PDB file of C-alpha atoms in Angstrom:
ATOM      1  CA  UNK A   1       0.000   0.000   0.000  1.00 74.00           C
ATOM      2  CA  UNK A   2       1.196   3.469  -0.880  1.00 84.00           C
ATOM      3  CA  UNK A   3       2.400   5.648   1.995  1.00 93.00           C
ATOM      4  CA  UNK A   4       0.389   8.820   1.387  1.00 94.00           C
ATOM      5  CA  UNK A   5       2.894  10.833   3.443  1.00 95.00           C
ATOM      6  CA  UNK A   6       5.584  10.022   0.839  1.00 94.00           C
ATOM      7  CA  UNK A   7       3.600  11.727  -1.953  1.00 96.00           C
ATOM      8  CA  UNK A   8       3.324  15.384  -2.883  1.00 96.00           C
ATOM      9  CA  UNK A   9       0.084  17.018  -3.928  1.00 97.00           C
ATOM     10  CA  UNK A  10      -1.307  19.906  -5.942  1.00 95.00           C
ATOM     11  CA  UNK A  11      -4.178  22.248  -5.210  1.00 94.00           C
ATOM     12  CA  UNK A  12      -5.829  20.696  -8.296  1.00 93.00           C
ATOM     13  CA  UNK A  13      -6.119  17.414  -6.325  1.00 95.00           C
ATOM     14  CA  UNK A  14      -3.389  15.481  -8.048  1.00 96.00           C
ATOM     15  CA  UNK A  15      -0.658  13.455  -6.387  1.00 97.00           C
ATOM     16  CA  UNK A  16       2.921  12.855  -7.451  1.00 96.00           C
ATOM     17  CA  UNK A  17       5.424  10.179  -6.516  1.00 95.00           C
ATOM     18  CA  UNK A  18       8.829  11.240  -7.767  1.00 91.00           C
ATOM     19  CA  UNK A  19      11.689   8.755  -8.064  1.00 91.00           C
ATOM     20  CA  UNK A  20      14.825   8.916 -10.198  1.00 91.00           C
ATOM     21  CA  UNK A  21      13.571  11.962 -12.104  1.00 91.00           C
ATOM     22  CA  UNK A  22      10.238  10.383 -13.055  1.00 94.00           C
ATOM     23  CA  UNK A  23       6.963  11.594 -11.568  1.00 95.00           C
ATOM     24  CA  UNK A  24       4.061   9.180 -11.356  1.00 97.00           C
ATOM     25  CA  UNK A  25       0.879  11.280 -11.352  1.00 97.00           C
ATOM     26  CA  UNK A  26      -2.721  10.542 -10.488  1.00 97.00           C
ATOM     27  CA  UNK A  27      -5.722  12.186  -8.913  1.00 97.00           C
ATOM     28  CA  UNK A  28      -6.375  11.932  -5.200  1.00 96.00           C
ATOM     29  CA  UNK A  29      -9.084   9.932  -3.484  1.00 95.00           C
ATOM     30  CA  UNK A  30     -10.734  13.280  -2.630  1.00 96.00           C
ATOM     31  CA  UNK A  31     -10.937  14.190  -6.335  1.00 95.00           C
ATOM     32  CA  UNK A  32     -12.090  10.714  -7.333  1.00 94.00           C
ATOM     33  CA  UNK A  33     -14.857  10.842  -4.750  1.00 93.00           C
ATOM     34  CA  UNK A  34     -15.964  14.333  -5.839  1.00 93.00           C
ATOM     35  CA  UNK A  35     -16.047  13.266  -9.493  1.00 93.00           C
ATOM     36  CA  UNK A  36     -18.164  10.197  -8.816  1.00 94.00           C
ATOM     37  CA  UNK A  37     -17.948   7.122 -11.014  1.00 96.00           C
ATOM     38  CA  UNK A  38     -15.219   7.731 -13.595  1.00 97.00           C
ATOM     39  CA  UNK A  39     -16.327   6.483 -17.004  1.00 97.00           C
ATOM     40  CA  UNK A  40     -13.681   7.896 -19.379  1.00 97.00           C
ATOM     41  CA  UNK A  41     -10.027   8.891 -19.131  1.00 97.00           C
ATOM     42  CA  UNK A  42      -8.159  10.769 -21.874  1.00 97.00           C
ATOM     43  CA  UNK A  43      -4.392  11.002 -21.419  1.00 98.00           C
ATOM     44  CA  UNK A  44      -1.586  12.559 -23.467  1.00 97.00           C
ATOM     45  CA  UNK A  45       0.440  10.305 -25.760  1.00 97.00           C
ATOM     46  CA  UNK A  46       3.818   8.971 -24.708  1.00 98.00           C
ATOM     47  CA  UNK A  47       6.442  11.468 -25.856  1.00 98.00           C
ATOM     48  CA  UNK A  48       4.236  14.514 -25.335  1.00 97.00           C
ATOM     49  CA  UNK A  49       6.125  17.495 -23.907  1.00 96.00           C
ATOM     50  CA  UNK A  50       4.266  19.014 -20.964  1.00 94.00           C
ATOM     51  CA  UNK A  51       4.378  22.517 -19.573  1.00 92.00           C
ATOM     52  CA  UNK A  52       3.708  22.794 -15.853  1.00 90.00           C
ATOM     53  CA  UNK A  53       0.159  23.977 -15.240  1.00 90.00           C
ATOM     54  CA  UNK A  54      -1.172  23.085 -18.694  1.00 93.00           C
ATOM     55  CA  UNK A  55      -4.215  20.888 -19.248  1.00 96.00           C
ATOM     56  CA  UNK A  56      -3.015  17.489 -20.454  1.00 95.00           C
ATOM     57  CA  UNK A  57      -6.017  15.228 -20.137  1.00 96.00           C
ATOM     58  CA  UNK A  58      -9.617  14.762 -19.215  1.00 96.00           C
ATOM     59  CA  UNK A  59     -11.436  12.647 -16.674  1.00 96.00           C
ATOM     60  CA  UNK A  60     -15.137  12.172 -17.284  1.00 96.00           C
ATOM     61  CA  UNK A  61     -17.505  10.830 -14.672  1.00 95.00           C
ATOM     62  CA  UNK A  62     -21.212  10.305 -14.313  1.00 92.00           C
ATOM     63  CA  UNK A  63     -21.365  13.689 -12.517  1.00 89.00           C
ATOM     64  CA  UNK A  64     -18.977  15.932 -14.442  1.00 91.00           C
ATOM     65  CA  UNK A  65     -15.829  16.316 -16.497  1.00 92.00           C
ATOM     66  CA  UNK A  66     -12.542  17.174 -14.823  1.00 91.00           C
ATOM     67  CA  UNK A  67      -9.267  18.259 -16.351  1.00 94.00           C
ATOM     68  CA  UNK A  68      -5.880  16.735 -15.660  1.00 95.00           C
ATOM     69  CA  UNK A  69      -3.183  19.365 -15.217  1.00 94.00           C
ATOM     70  CA  UNK A  70       0.550  18.835 -15.599  1.00 93.00           C
ATOM     71  CA  UNK A  71       1.989  19.538 -12.152  1.00 93.00           C
ATOM     72  CA  UNK A  72       5.521  19.458 -13.573  1.00 92.00           C
ATOM     73  CA  UNK A  73       7.190  20.177 -16.912  1.00 93.00           C
ATOM     74  CA  UNK A  74       8.626  17.226 -18.757  1.00 95.00           C
ATOM     75  CA  UNK A  75       7.989  14.413 -21.187  1.00 97.00           C
ATOM     76  CA  UNK A  76       5.324  11.736 -20.853  1.00 98.00           C
ATOM     77  CA  UNK A  77       7.190   8.426 -20.660  1.00 98.00           C
ATOM     78  CA  UNK A  78       4.255   6.134 -19.852  1.00 98.00           C
ATOM     79  CA  UNK A  79       0.484   6.222 -19.591  1.00 98.00           C
ATOM     80  CA  UNK A  80      -1.657   3.857 -17.573  1.00 98.00           C
ATOM     81  CA  UNK A  81      -3.410   1.878 -20.305  1.00 97.00           C
ATOM     82  CA  UNK A  82      -5.218  -0.113 -17.621  1.00 97.00           C
ATOM     83  CA  UNK A  83      -6.938   3.075 -16.366  1.00 97.00           C
ATOM     84  CA  UNK A  84      -7.838   4.060 -19.937  1.00 97.00           C
ATOM     85  CA  UNK A  85      -9.329   0.599 -20.573  1.00 97.00           C
ATOM     86  CA  UNK A  86     -11.022   0.448 -17.155  1.00 97.00           C
ATOM     87  CA  UNK A  87     -11.618   4.013 -15.827  1.00 97.00           C
ATOM     88  CA  UNK A  88     -13.160   2.598 -12.630  1.00 96.00           C
ATOM     89  CA  UNK A  89      -9.566   1.987 -11.457  1.00 96.00           C
ATOM     90  CA  UNK A  90      -9.338   5.731 -10.796  1.00 96.00           C
ATOM     91  CA  UNK A  91     -12.081   5.367  -8.178  1.00 96.00           C
ATOM     92  CA  UNK A  92     -11.088   1.948  -6.874  1.00 96.00           C
ATOM     93  CA  UNK A  93      -7.364   2.568  -6.363  1.00 96.00           C
ATOM     94  CA  UNK A  94      -6.460   6.224  -7.028  1.00 96.00           C
ATOM     95  CA  UNK A  95      -3.035   5.927  -5.372  1.00 96.00           C
ATOM     96  CA  UNK A  96      -2.049   2.591  -6.877  1.00 94.00           C
ATOM     97  CA  UNK A  97      -3.605   0.929  -9.952  1.00 95.00           C
ATOM     98  CA  UNK A  98      -5.428   4.154 -10.875  1.00 96.00           C
ATOM     99  CA  UNK A  99      -2.329   6.273 -11.527  1.00 97.00           C
ATOM    100  CA  UNK A 100      -2.532   8.147 -14.848  1.00 98.00           C
ATOM    101  CA  UNK A 101       0.808   9.196 -16.341  1.00 98.00           C
ATOM    102  CA  UNK A 102       4.543   9.044 -15.728  1.00 97.00           C
ATOM    103  CA  UNK A 103       6.573  12.102 -16.653  1.00 96.00           C
ATOM    104  CA  UNK A 104      10.334  12.499 -16.973  1.00 95.00           C
ATOM    105  CA  UNK A 105      10.690  15.735 -15.028  1.00 93.00           C
ATOM    106  CA  UNK A 106      12.457  18.491 -16.990  1.00 86.00           C
ATOM    107  CA  UNK A 107      13.696  20.996 -14.436  1.00 74.00           C
ATOM    108  CA  UNK A 108      13.480  19.693 -10.922  1.00 65.00           C
ATOM    109  CA  UNK A 109      10.202  19.761  -9.091  1.00 65.00           C
ATOM    110  CA  UNK A 110       7.592  22.468  -9.571  1.00 66.00           C
ATOM    111  CA  UNK A 111       7.005  25.047  -6.897  1.00 73.00           C
ATOM    112  CA  UNK A 112       3.814  25.020  -4.930  1.00 81.00           C
ATOM    113  CA  UNK A 113       3.530  21.298  -4.297  1.00 91.00           C
ATOM    114  CA  UNK A 114       1.986  20.361  -0.978  1.00 95.00           C
ATOM    115  CA  UNK A 115       2.948  17.770   1.589  1.00 95.00           C
ATOM    116  CA  UNK A 116       0.257  15.459   3.001  1.00 95.00           C
ATOM    117  CA  UNK A 117      -0.567  17.675   5.989  1.00 96.00           C
ATOM    118  CA  UNK A 118      -1.033  20.747   3.791  1.00 96.00           C
ATOM    119  CA  UNK A 119      -3.178  18.791   1.325  1.00 96.00           C
ATOM    120  CA  UNK A 120      -5.389  17.411   4.077  1.00 95.00           C
ATOM    121  CA  UNK A 121      -5.778  20.936   5.468  1.00 95.00           C
ATOM    122  CA  UNK A 122      -6.765  22.130   1.971  1.00 94.00           C
ATOM    123  CA  UNK A 123      -9.450  19.486   1.549  1.00 94.00           C
ATOM    124  CA  UNK A 124     -10.829  19.905   5.044  1.00 91.00           C
ATOM    125  CA  UNK A 125     -10.969  23.692   4.782  1.00 70.00           C
TER     126      UNK A 125
END
């Protein structure tokens, strides 16, 4: 099981696990719950260059459509085909099997990322 204290978070309700210059990115359980049942996931293609803060994908649920933002600049090195084929993974295991993309981080880590305590405070506020 993923240690949620080891992850960093964005105010857009995404999480990042960064190791060896590659960020694994997904949406948080809070976001997944707010979206409702996810029925469609659109992700950027492998090789896509991302600019931090840009919209890079879409997550559609039975309640609404949410956008996936790039929390870091870099190049998409992998997408989670399992989540594309079975979007319910985003709800069932947002921190594990429901991850969305892996990005080779261009210039270090973006500013403004939150630790677990700050993210929890954001979602409880």
